[in-house]
Amino acid sequence: MIVLVVNAGSSSLKYAVLDSTTGRRAVTGDIERIGEFDGGAVDHAQAFGQVLEVLADVGVQPEAVGHRVVHGGDRFSAPAVIDDDVVAAIAACVPLAPLHNPAALAGIAAARRAFPDVPQVAVFDTAFHADMPPAAHTYAIDREVARQNRFRRYGFHGTSHRYVSRRAADLLGRTVDTVDVVSLHLGNGASACAVQRGRSIDTSMGATPLEGLVMGTRSGDVDPAIPVILARDGWDAAEIDDLLNRRSGLLGLGGSNDMRRIHALAEDGDAAADLAREVFCRRVTKYLGAYLALLGGADAVVFTAGIGENDPWVRSRVCTGLERLGIVVDPDRNGAPDRGPRRIDDGSAPTAVMVIPTDEELAIATECAETLARA
Ligand code: ADP
């Protein structure tokens, strides 16, 4: 199926037209700085008009449109064929994702106007995690406060965790419902996921994408009393949000949100950068250990996204000393400049270690086609 994948961010619109079976792209593009003073498009509707011109120029006509939607709340545990009810349900999740869901809604509205006869599917970052057991998604805070605010662990990066855990099963020559995987999505945003026989049973991001691993600019887990202390000292909500979401993580510790730069600094003797990468890796190892325990051991550990796919130093550091947990990385395989899905373990240990490039556009196109085939 030829699918137009639309990924509408708060100030950007990424799109691709691709074949959901082969993954072959007819077009890809990225419209940035929407709504900015000197940007090329005033809003998502106008940006979508530019997409239509590109599609007309190359002469492609999508058979379906797949929309990436960040937040599906607890309503969506699978992609949904878009109708007015689904649009209303996505709108009801705006308070949970105030920057992202309005952009997705704008993209959906524009696409429905442009392609009234083409089926459209919403694919949610949260859906893969929506069936996590209550013990995984419940915060140990006052139940009534949690209920009123819809506080629970939703998890994100679900499309990626689902995709790479399936590829991991393929690489083992087994069906997805027979393998347990710890998936480590390490990009600018980062999260870990325990995948039991094809289902997410726990994940490191929570009510928002701030929880869990150390990220490019986000702190991940901190003592929840820290923002309380700052608030008592007079910091307001916007300042605390800015600190934890935009001035922390690798950037806050090591001066750059780019792991390549952190390595370069560390190798030049910069102690802060060296500490930043150690804190980053230690957090990943802690989650890996936690998820191996939850799964009672895993068939595979998968590294994916910008850092996971390209950084042998991080992969090696994360897995160092885990022999007794069944994980042994082969240094040559880990360091080889290969690109595709591959194993980097030494073949003797019980748990496979893999690098699997994620492809969220292909995953969205595939989920879109599967959903329409079922509908
Ligand atoms: P996003 O979450 O924005 O989709 P990506 O998955 O593209 O992010 O990951 C981006 C990050 O990957 C960059 O910030 C950079 O730190 C890291 N990265 C990219 N290439 C390399 C590399 N060769 N070595 C180490 N890190 C890399």
CSV table of C-alpha atoms and ligand atoms in Angstrom, one decimal:
chain,number,residue,atom,x,y,z
A,1,MET,CA,0.0,0.0,0.0
A,2,ILE,CA,1.2,3.5,-0.8
A,3,VAL,CA,1.0,5.5,2.4
A,4,LEU,CA,1.5,9.2,3.1
A,5,VAL,CA,3.0,9.3,6.6
A,6,VAL,CA,2.5,12.6,8.3
A,7,ASN,CA,4.4,13.6,11.5
A,8,ALA,CA,3.2,17.0,12.6
A,9,GLY,CA,5.3,18.5,15.4
A,10,SER,CA,4.6,21.7,17.2
A,11,SER,CA,6.6,23.8,14.6
A,12,SER,CA,7.4,21.2,11.9
A,13,LEU,CA,5.7,18.9,9.5
A,14,LYS,CA,7.7,15.8,8.4
A,15,TYR,CA,6.2,13.6,5.7
A,16,ALA,CA,7.0,10.7,3.5
A,17,VAL,CA,5.2,8.7,0.8
A,18,LEU,CA,6.3,5.1,1.0
A,19,ASP,CA,5.4,1.5,0.1
A,20,SER,CA,4.3,-0.1,3.4
A,21,THR,CA,5.6,-3.5,2.2
A,22,THR,CA,9.0,-2.7,0.7
A,23,GLY,CA,9.7,0.6,2.6
A,24,ARG,CA,10.6,2.2,-0.6
A,25,ARG,CA,10.2,6.0,-0.5
A,26,ALA,CA,8.7,8.0,-3.3
A,27,VAL,CA,9.1,11.3,-1.5
A,28,THR,CA,10.3,12.5,1.9
A,29,GLY,CA,10.3,16.0,3.2
A,30,ASP,CA,10.5,18.2,6.2
A,31,ILE,CA,8.9,21.7,6.6
A,32,GLU,CA,10.5,23.4,9.6
A,33,ARG,CA,9.8,26.5,11.6
A,34,ILE,CA,6.0,26.6,11.0
A,35,GLY,CA,4.5,29.8,12.5
A,36,GLU,CA,7.8,31.4,13.1
A,37,PHE,CA,8.2,35.0,12.0
A,38,ASP,CA,10.5,34.2,9.1
A,39,GLY,CA,9.2,30.7,8.5
A,40,GLY,CA,7.9,29.5,5.2
A,41,ALA,CA,4.4,28.5,6.4
A,42,VAL,CA,2.2,30.3,8.8
A,43,ASP,CA,0.4,27.2,10.0
A,44,HIS,CA,0.0,23.4,9.5
A,45,ALA,CA,-2.7,23.9,7.0
A,46,GLN,CA,-0.5,26.0,4.8
A,47,ALA,CA,2.4,23.6,5.3
A,48,PHE,CA,0.2,20.8,4.2
A,49,GLY,CA,-0.6,22.8,1.0
A,50,GLN,CA,3.1,22.7,0.3
A,51,VAL,CA,3.1,18.9,0.8
A,52,LEU,CA,0.3,18.6,-1.7
A,53,GLU,CA,2.2,20.5,-4.3
A,54,VAL,CA,5.3,18.2,-3.9
A,55,LEU,CA,3.1,15.1,-4.3
A,56,ALA,CA,1.4,16.6,-7.4
A,57,ASP,CA,4.9,17.4,-8.9
A,58,VAL,CA,6.1,13.9,-8.5
A,59,GLY,CA,2.7,12.5,-9.4
A,60,VAL,CA,2.1,10.2,-6.4
A,61,GLN,CA,-1.4,9.6,-5.1
A,62,PRO,CA,-1.5,8.0,-1.6
A,63,GLU,CA,-3.9,5.1,-0.9
A,64,ALA,CA,-3.9,5.9,2.8
A,65,VAL,CA,-2.6,8.5,5.2
A,66,GLY,CA,-0.9,7.5,8.4
A,67,HIS,CA,-0.6,10.2,11.1
A,68,ARG,CA,1.8,10.0,14.0
A,69,VAL,CA,0.0,11.1,17.1
A,70,VAL,CA,2.1,11.4,20.3
A,71,HIS,CA,-0.6,10.9,22.9
A,72,GLY,CA,-3.5,8.5,22.8
A,73,GLY,CA,-4.1,8.5,26.6
A,74,ASP,CA,-5.6,5.3,27.9
A,75,ARG,CA,-8.2,5.2,25.1
A,76,PHE,CA,-6.0,3.8,22.3
A,77,SER,CA,-4.1,0.6,22.6
A,78,ALA,CA,-3.8,0.2,18.8
A,79,PRO,CA,-3.9,2.5,15.7
A,80,ALA,CA,-7.4,3.9,14.9
A,81,VAL,CA,-9.1,4.6,11.6
A,82,ILE,CA,-9.8,8.3,11.8
A,83,ASP,CA,-13.4,9.5,12.0
A,84,ASP,CA,-14.9,12.4,14.0
A,85,ASP,CA,-15.0,10.3,17.2
A,86,VAL,CA,-11.3,9.5,17.0
A,87,VAL,CA,-10.5,13.2,16.3
A,88,ALA,CA,-12.6,14.1,19.5
A,89,ALA,CA,-10.7,11.5,21.5
A,90,ILE,CA,-7.3,12.9,20.3
A,91,ALA,CA,-8.5,16.3,21.3
A,92,ALA,CA,-9.4,15.0,24.7
A,93,CYS,CA,-5.8,14.1,25.2
A,94,VAL,CA,-4.5,17.6,24.5
A,95,PRO,CA,-4.1,18.3,28.2
A,96,LEU,CA,-1.7,15.4,28.3
A,97,ALA,CA,0.4,16.6,25.3
A,98,PRO,CA,-0.3,20.3,25.0
A,99,LEU,CA,2.4,20.9,22.3
A,100,HIS,CA,2.1,17.8,20.3
A,101,ASN,CA,-1.5,16.7,20.0
A,102,PRO,CA,-2.8,20.1,18.7
A,103,ALA,CA,-0.2,19.8,15.9
A,104,ALA,CA,-1.3,16.3,15.1
A,105,LEU,CA,-5.0,17.5,15.0
A,106,ALA,CA,-4.0,20.3,12.6
A,107,GLY,CA,-2.3,17.8,10.3
A,108,ILE,CA,-5.3,15.4,10.4
A,109,ALA,CA,-7.7,18.2,9.6
A,110,ALA,CA,-5.6,19.4,6.7
A,111,ALA,CA,-5.1,15.9,5.3
A,112,ARG,CA,-8.8,15.0,5.6
A,113,ARG,CA,-9.7,18.2,3.6
A,114,ALA,CA,-7.0,17.4,1.0
A,115,PHE,CA,-7.8,13.7,0.7
A,116,PRO,CA,-11.5,13.3,1.6
A,117,ASP,CA,-11.7,9.9,0.0
A,118,VAL,CA,-8.5,8.4,1.3
A,119,PRO,CA,-8.6,6.5,4.5
A,120,GLN,CA,-6.6,8.0,7.4
A,121,VAL,CA,-5.2,6.2,10.4
A,122,ALA,CA,-3.8,7.6,13.7
A,123,VAL,CA,-0.8,5.8,15.0
A,124,PHE,CA,0.0,6.6,18.6
A,125,ASP,CA,3.3,6.7,20.4
A,126,THR,CA,1.6,5.5,23.5
A,127,ALA,CA,-0.5,2.7,22.1
A,128,PHE,CA,2.0,-0.1,22.4
A,129,HIS,CA,2.2,0.6,26.2
A,130,ALA,CA,-1.5,1.1,26.8
A,131,ASP,CA,-2.0,-2.5,27.9
A,132,MET,CA,0.8,-2.5,30.4
A,133,PRO,CA,-0.4,-4.1,33.7
A,134,PRO,CA,-1.7,-1.7,36.3
A,135,ALA,CA,1.3,-2.5,38.6
A,136,ALA,CA,3.5,-1.1,35.8
A,137,HIS,CA,1.5,2.1,35.0
A,138,THR,CA,0.3,3.1,38.4
A,139,TYR,CA,2.2,5.8,40.3
A,140,ALA,CA,2.3,5.4,44.1
A,141,ILE,CA,0.6,8.7,44.9
A,142,ASP,CA,-2.9,9.5,46.2
A,143,ARG,CA,-5.3,7.7,44.0
A,144,GLU,CA,-7.8,10.5,43.8
A,145,VAL,CA,-5.1,13.1,42.7
A,146,ALA,CA,-3.9,10.6,40.1
A,147,ARG,CA,-7.4,10.0,38.8
A,148,GLN,CA,-8.3,13.7,38.5
A,149,ASN,CA,-5.1,14.5,36.7
A,150,ARG,CA,-5.0,11.3,34.6
A,151,PHE,CA,-1.5,10.7,36.1
A,152,ARG,CA,-0.2,7.2,35.1
A,153,ARG,CA,2.7,5.9,33.1
A,154,TYR,CA,1.7,6.1,29.5
A,155,GLY,CA,5.1,5.6,27.8
A,156,PHE,CA,6.2,6.8,24.4
A,157,HIS,CA,8.4,5.7,21.5
A,158,GLY,CA,5.9,2.8,21.2
A,159,THR,CA,6.0,2.6,17.4
A,160,SER,CA,9.8,2.2,17.6
A,161,HIS,CA,9.8,-0.3,20.5
A,162,ARG,CA,7.2,-2.4,18.7
A,163,TYR,CA,9.0,-2.3,15.4
A,164,VAL,CA,12.5,-3.2,16.7
A,165,SER,CA,11.2,-6.0,19.0
A,166,ARG,CA,9.5,-7.6,16.0
A,167,ARG,CA,12.7,-7.3,13.9
A,168,ALA,CA,14.6,-8.9,16.8
A,169,ALA,CA,12.3,-11.9,16.7
A,170,ASP,CA,12.8,-12.1,12.9
A,171,LEU,CA,16.6,-12.0,13.4
A,172,LEU,CA,16.3,-14.9,15.9
A,173,GLY,CA,14.1,-16.8,13.4
A,174,ARG,CA,11.2,-16.9,15.8
A,175,THR,CA,7.7,-15.5,16.1
A,176,VAL,CA,7.3,-12.4,18.1
A,177,ASP,CA,4.9,-14.1,20.6
A,178,THR,CA,7.7,-16.4,21.7
A,179,VAL,CA,10.5,-13.9,22.5
A,180,ASP,CA,11.2,-11.5,25.4
A,181,VAL,CA,13.1,-8.4,24.5
A,182,VAL,CA,14.6,-5.4,26.2
A,183,SER,CA,14.4,-2.5,23.7
A,184,LEU,CA,16.7,0.5,24.3
A,185,HIS,CA,15.7,3.5,22.1
A,186,LEU,CA,18.6,5.9,22.6
A,187,GLY,CA,18.2,9.0,20.5
A,188,ASN,CA,17.8,12.6,21.5
A,189,GLY,CA,14.9,11.3,23.5
A,190,ALA,CA,15.6,8.0,25.1
A,191,SER,CA,13.5,5.2,26.6
A,192,ALA,CA,13.7,1.5,27.5
A,193,CYS,CA,10.9,-1.0,27.2
A,194,ALA,CA,10.4,-4.5,28.5
A,195,VAL,CA,8.6,-6.5,25.7
A,196,GLN,CA,7.2,-9.8,26.8
A,197,ARG,CA,6.1,-12.0,23.9
A,198,GLY,CA,5.4,-9.0,21.7
A,199,ARG,CA,3.7,-6.8,24.4
A,200,SER,CA,5.1,-3.9,26.4
A,201,ILE,CA,4.9,-4.8,30.1
A,202,ASP,CA,7.0,-1.8,31.3
A,203,THR,CA,8.7,1.3,29.9
A,204,SER,CA,10.8,4.1,31.3
A,205,MET,CA,9.0,7.2,30.1
A,206,GLY,CA,6.0,8.0,32.2
A,207,ALA,CA,3.1,10.4,32.3
A,208,THR,CA,5.3,12.6,30.1
A,209,PRO,CA,8.5,11.8,28.1
A,210,LEU,CA,10.6,13.3,31.0
A,211,GLU,CA,10.8,10.2,33.1
A,212,GLY,CA,13.4,7.5,32.9
A,213,LEU,CA,16.7,7.6,31.0
A,214,VAL,CA,19.1,10.5,30.7
A,215,MET,CA,18.4,12.2,27.4
A,216,GLY,CA,19.9,14.9,25.2
A,217,THR,CA,18.4,17.8,27.2
A,218,ARG,CA,16.1,16.0,29.7
A,219,SER,CA,17.1,14.8,33.1
A,220,GLY,CA,15.1,11.6,33.2
A,221,ASP,CA,14.6,10.3,36.7
A,222,VAL,CA,15.4,12.7,39.5
A,223,ASP,CA,14.3,12.8,43.2
A,224,PRO,CA,10.8,14.2,42.9
A,225,ALA,CA,11.6,16.5,45.9
A,226,ILE,CA,14.0,18.5,43.7
A,227,PRO,CA,11.3,20.4,41.8
A,228,VAL,CA,9.5,20.9,45.2
A,229,ILE,CA,12.6,22.5,46.7
A,230,LEU,CA,13.1,24.7,43.6
A,231,ALA,CA,9.4,25.8,43.8
A,232,ARG,CA,9.9,26.7,47.5
A,233,ASP,CA,12.9,28.8,46.5
A,234,GLY,CA,10.7,30.7,44.1
A,235,TRP,CA,11.1,28.9,40.7
A,236,ASP,CA,7.9,29.0,38.8
A,237,ALA,CA,6.5,26.0,36.7
A,238,ALA,CA,7.9,27.3,33.4
A,239,GLU,CA,11.4,27.6,34.9
A,240,ILE,CA,11.3,24.2,36.4
A,241,ASP,CA,10.0,22.7,33.1
A,242,ASP,CA,12.8,24.5,31.2
A,243,LEU,CA,15.4,23.2,33.6
A,244,LEU,CA,14.4,19.5,33.5
A,245,ASN,CA,13.2,19.3,29.9
A,246,ARG,CA,15.7,21.6,28.1
A,247,ARG,CA,18.7,22.3,30.2
A,248,SER,CA,19.5,18.9,31.7
A,249,GLY,CA,20.6,15.6,30.5
A,250,LEU,CA,23.8,15.4,28.4
A,251,LEU,CA,23.5,19.2,27.7
A,252,GLY,CA,23.2,20.1,31.3
A,253,LEU,CA,26.0,17.8,32.5
A,254,GLY,CA,28.4,17.9,29.6
A,255,GLY,CA,27.7,21.0,27.6
A,256,SER,CA,26.2,19.4,24.5
A,257,ASN,CA,23.1,17.3,23.7
A,258,ASP,CA,25.0,15.5,21.0
A,259,MET,CA,26.7,12.3,22.1
A,260,ARG,CA,29.4,12.7,19.4
A,261,ARG,CA,30.4,16.0,20.9
A,262,ILE,CA,30.4,14.6,24.4
A,263,HIS,CA,32.8,11.9,23.3
A,264,ALA,CA,35.1,14.4,21.6
A,265,LEU,CA,35.2,16.6,24.7
A,266,ALA,CA,35.7,13.6,27.0
A,267,GLU,CA,38.6,12.4,24.9
A,268,ASP,CA,40.2,15.8,25.1
A,269,GLY,CA,40.1,15.4,28.9
A,270,ASP,CA,36.9,17.2,29.7
A,271,ALA,CA,35.9,15.7,33.0
A,272,ALA,CA,32.3,17.0,32.9
A,273,ALA,CA,31.7,15.5,29.5
A,274,ASP,CA,33.2,12.2,30.7
A,275,LEU,CA,30.9,12.2,33.7
A,276,ALA,CA,27.9,13.0,31.5
A,277,ARG,CA,28.4,9.9,29.3
A,278,GLU,CA,29.0,7.8,32.4
A,279,VAL,CA,25.8,9.0,34.0
A,280,PHE,CA,23.9,8.3,30.7
A,281,CYS,CA,25.2,4.7,30.4
A,282,ARG,CA,24.8,3.9,34.0
A,283,ARG,CA,21.1,4.8,33.8
A,284,VAL,CA,20.6,2.6,30.8
A,285,THR,CA,22.3,-0.3,32.5
A,286,LYS,CA,20.0,0.2,35.6
A,287,TYR,CA,16.9,0.0,33.4
A,288,LEU,CA,18.3,-2.9,31.4
A,289,GLY,CA,18.9,-4.8,34.7
A,290,ALA,CA,15.4,-3.9,36.0
A,291,TYR,CA,13.8,-5.1,32.8
A,292,LEU,CA,15.8,-8.3,32.7
A,293,ALA,CA,14.5,-9.0,36.2
A,294,LEU,CA,10.8,-8.2,35.2
A,295,LEU,CA,11.1,-10.5,32.2
A,296,GLY,CA,13.0,-13.2,34.2
A,297,GLY,CA,15.7,-13.0,31.6
A,298,ALA,CA,15.4,-12.0,27.9
A,299,ASP,CA,16.1,-13.5,24.5
A,300,ALA,CA,17.5,-10.3,23.2
A,301,VAL,CA,18.6,-6.8,24.1
A,302,VAL,CA,18.1,-4.3,21.2
A,303,PHE,CA,19.9,-1.0,20.7
A,304,THR,CA,18.2,1.5,18.4
A,305,ALA,CA,18.0,5.2,17.4
A,306,GLY,CA,20.8,7.7,16.9
A,307,ILE,CA,23.0,6.7,19.8
A,308,GLY,CA,21.9,3.1,20.0
A,309,GLU,CA,22.6,2.5,16.3
A,310,ASN,CA,25.8,4.4,15.9
A,311,ASP,CA,27.7,4.4,19.2
A,312,PRO,CA,29.8,1.3,20.0
A,313,TRP,CA,31.3,3.0,23.0
A,314,VAL,CA,27.9,3.4,24.7
A,315,ARG,CA,26.7,-0.1,23.7
A,316,SER,CA,29.9,-1.5,25.2
A,317,ARG,CA,29.7,0.6,28.4
A,318,VAL,CA,26.0,-0.3,29.0
A,319,CYS,CA,26.7,-4.0,28.7
A,320,THR,CA,30.0,-4.2,30.6
A,321,GLY,CA,30.0,-6.6,33.5
A,322,LEU,CA,26.7,-8.3,32.6
A,323,GLU,CA,28.1,-11.7,31.9
A,324,ARG,CA,26.3,-13.3,34.8
A,325,LEU,CA,23.0,-11.8,33.4
A,326,GLY,CA,23.7,-13.6,30.1
A,327,ILE,CA,25.0,-10.7,28.1
A,328,VAL,CA,28.4,-10.6,26.4
A,329,VAL,CA,29.2,-8.2,23.7
A,330,ASP,CA,31.8,-9.1,21.0
A,331,PRO,CA,34.1,-6.1,20.6
A,332,ASP,CA,34.8,-6.7,16.9
A,333,ARG,CA,31.1,-7.1,16.0
A,334,ASN,CA,30.2,-4.1,18.2
A,335,GLY,CA,32.9,-1.9,16.5
A,336,ALA,CA,32.2,-3.0,12.9
A,337,PRO,CA,30.8,-0.2,10.8
A,338,ASP,CA,27.8,-2.3,9.6
A,339,ARG,CA,24.5,-0.6,9.2
A,340,GLY,CA,21.6,-3.1,9.0
A,341,PRO,CA,20.0,-5.2,11.7
A,342,ARG,CA,22.7,-7.3,13.3
A,343,ARG,CA,23.9,-9.2,16.3
A,344,ILE,CA,26.8,-7.9,18.3
A,345,ASP,CA,27.0,-10.6,21.1
A,346,ASP,CA,29.7,-13.2,21.2
A,347,GLY,CA,27.3,-16.1,20.4
A,348,SER,CA,28.1,-18.0,23.6
A,349,ALA,CA,25.8,-16.1,26.0
A,350,PRO,CA,22.1,-16.8,26.4
A,351,THR,CA,20.9,-13.3,25.5
A,352,ALA,CA,21.4,-12.0,22.0
A,353,VAL,CA,22.6,-8.3,21.8
A,354,MET,CA,21.4,-6.6,18.7
A,355,VAL,CA,21.6,-3.3,16.8
A,356,ILE,CA,18.4,-2.7,14.8
A,357,PRO,CA,17.9,0.6,13.0
A,358,THR,CA,14.5,1.9,13.8
A,359,ASP,CA,12.3,3.3,11.0
A,360,GLU,CA,9.3,5.0,12.4
A,361,GLU,CA,8.0,6.1,9.0
A,362,LEU,CA,8.0,2.5,7.8
A,363,ALA,CA,6.5,1.3,11.1
A,364,ILE,CA,3.7,3.9,10.8
A,365,ALA,CA,3.0,3.0,7.2
A,366,THR,CA,2.9,-0.7,8.1
A,367,GLU,CA,0.7,-0.2,11.1
A,368,CYS,CA,-1.6,2.0,8.9
A,369,ALA,CA,-1.9,-0.7,6.2
A,370,GLU,CA,-2.4,-3.5,8.8
A,371,THR,CA,-5.1,-1.5,10.5
A,372,LEU,CA,-7.0,-0.8,7.2
A,373,ALA,CA,-6.7,-4.5,6.3
A,374,ARG,CA,-8.4,-5.4,9.6
A,375,ALA,CA,-11.1,-2.6,9.4
B,1,ADP,P1,15.6,11.9,17.7
B,1,ADP,O1,15.2,11.5,19.1
B,1,ADP,O2,15.7,13.4,17.6
B,1,ADP,O3,14.8,11.2,16.6
B,1,ADP,P2,17.9,10.4,16.8
B,1,ADP,O4,17.4,9.1,17.1
B,1,ADP,O5,18.1,10.9,15.5
B,1,ADP,O6,17.1,11.5,17.7
B,1,ADP,O7,19.2,10.6,17.6
B,1,ADP,C1,19.9,11.8,17.6
B,1,ADP,C2,21.1,11.7,18.5
B,1,ADP,O8,21.9,10.5,18.1
B,1,ADP,C3,22.1,12.9,18.4
B,1,ADP,O9,21.7,13.8,19.3
B,1,ADP,C4,23.4,12.3,18.7
B,1,ADP,O10,23.7,12.4,20.0
B,1,ADP,C5,23.3,10.8,18.4
B,1,ADP,N1,24.1,10.3,17.3
B,1,ADP,C6,23.9,10.4,16.0
B,1,ADP,N2,25.0,9.8,15.4
B,1,ADP,C7,25.8,9.4,16.3
B,1,ADP,C8,27.1,8.7,16.3
B,1,ADP,N3,27.7,8.4,15.1
B,1,ADP,N4,27.7,8.4,17.4
B,1,ADP,C9,27.1,8.8,18.6
B,1,ADP,N5,25.9,9.4,18.7
B,1,ADP,C10,25.3,9.7,17.6
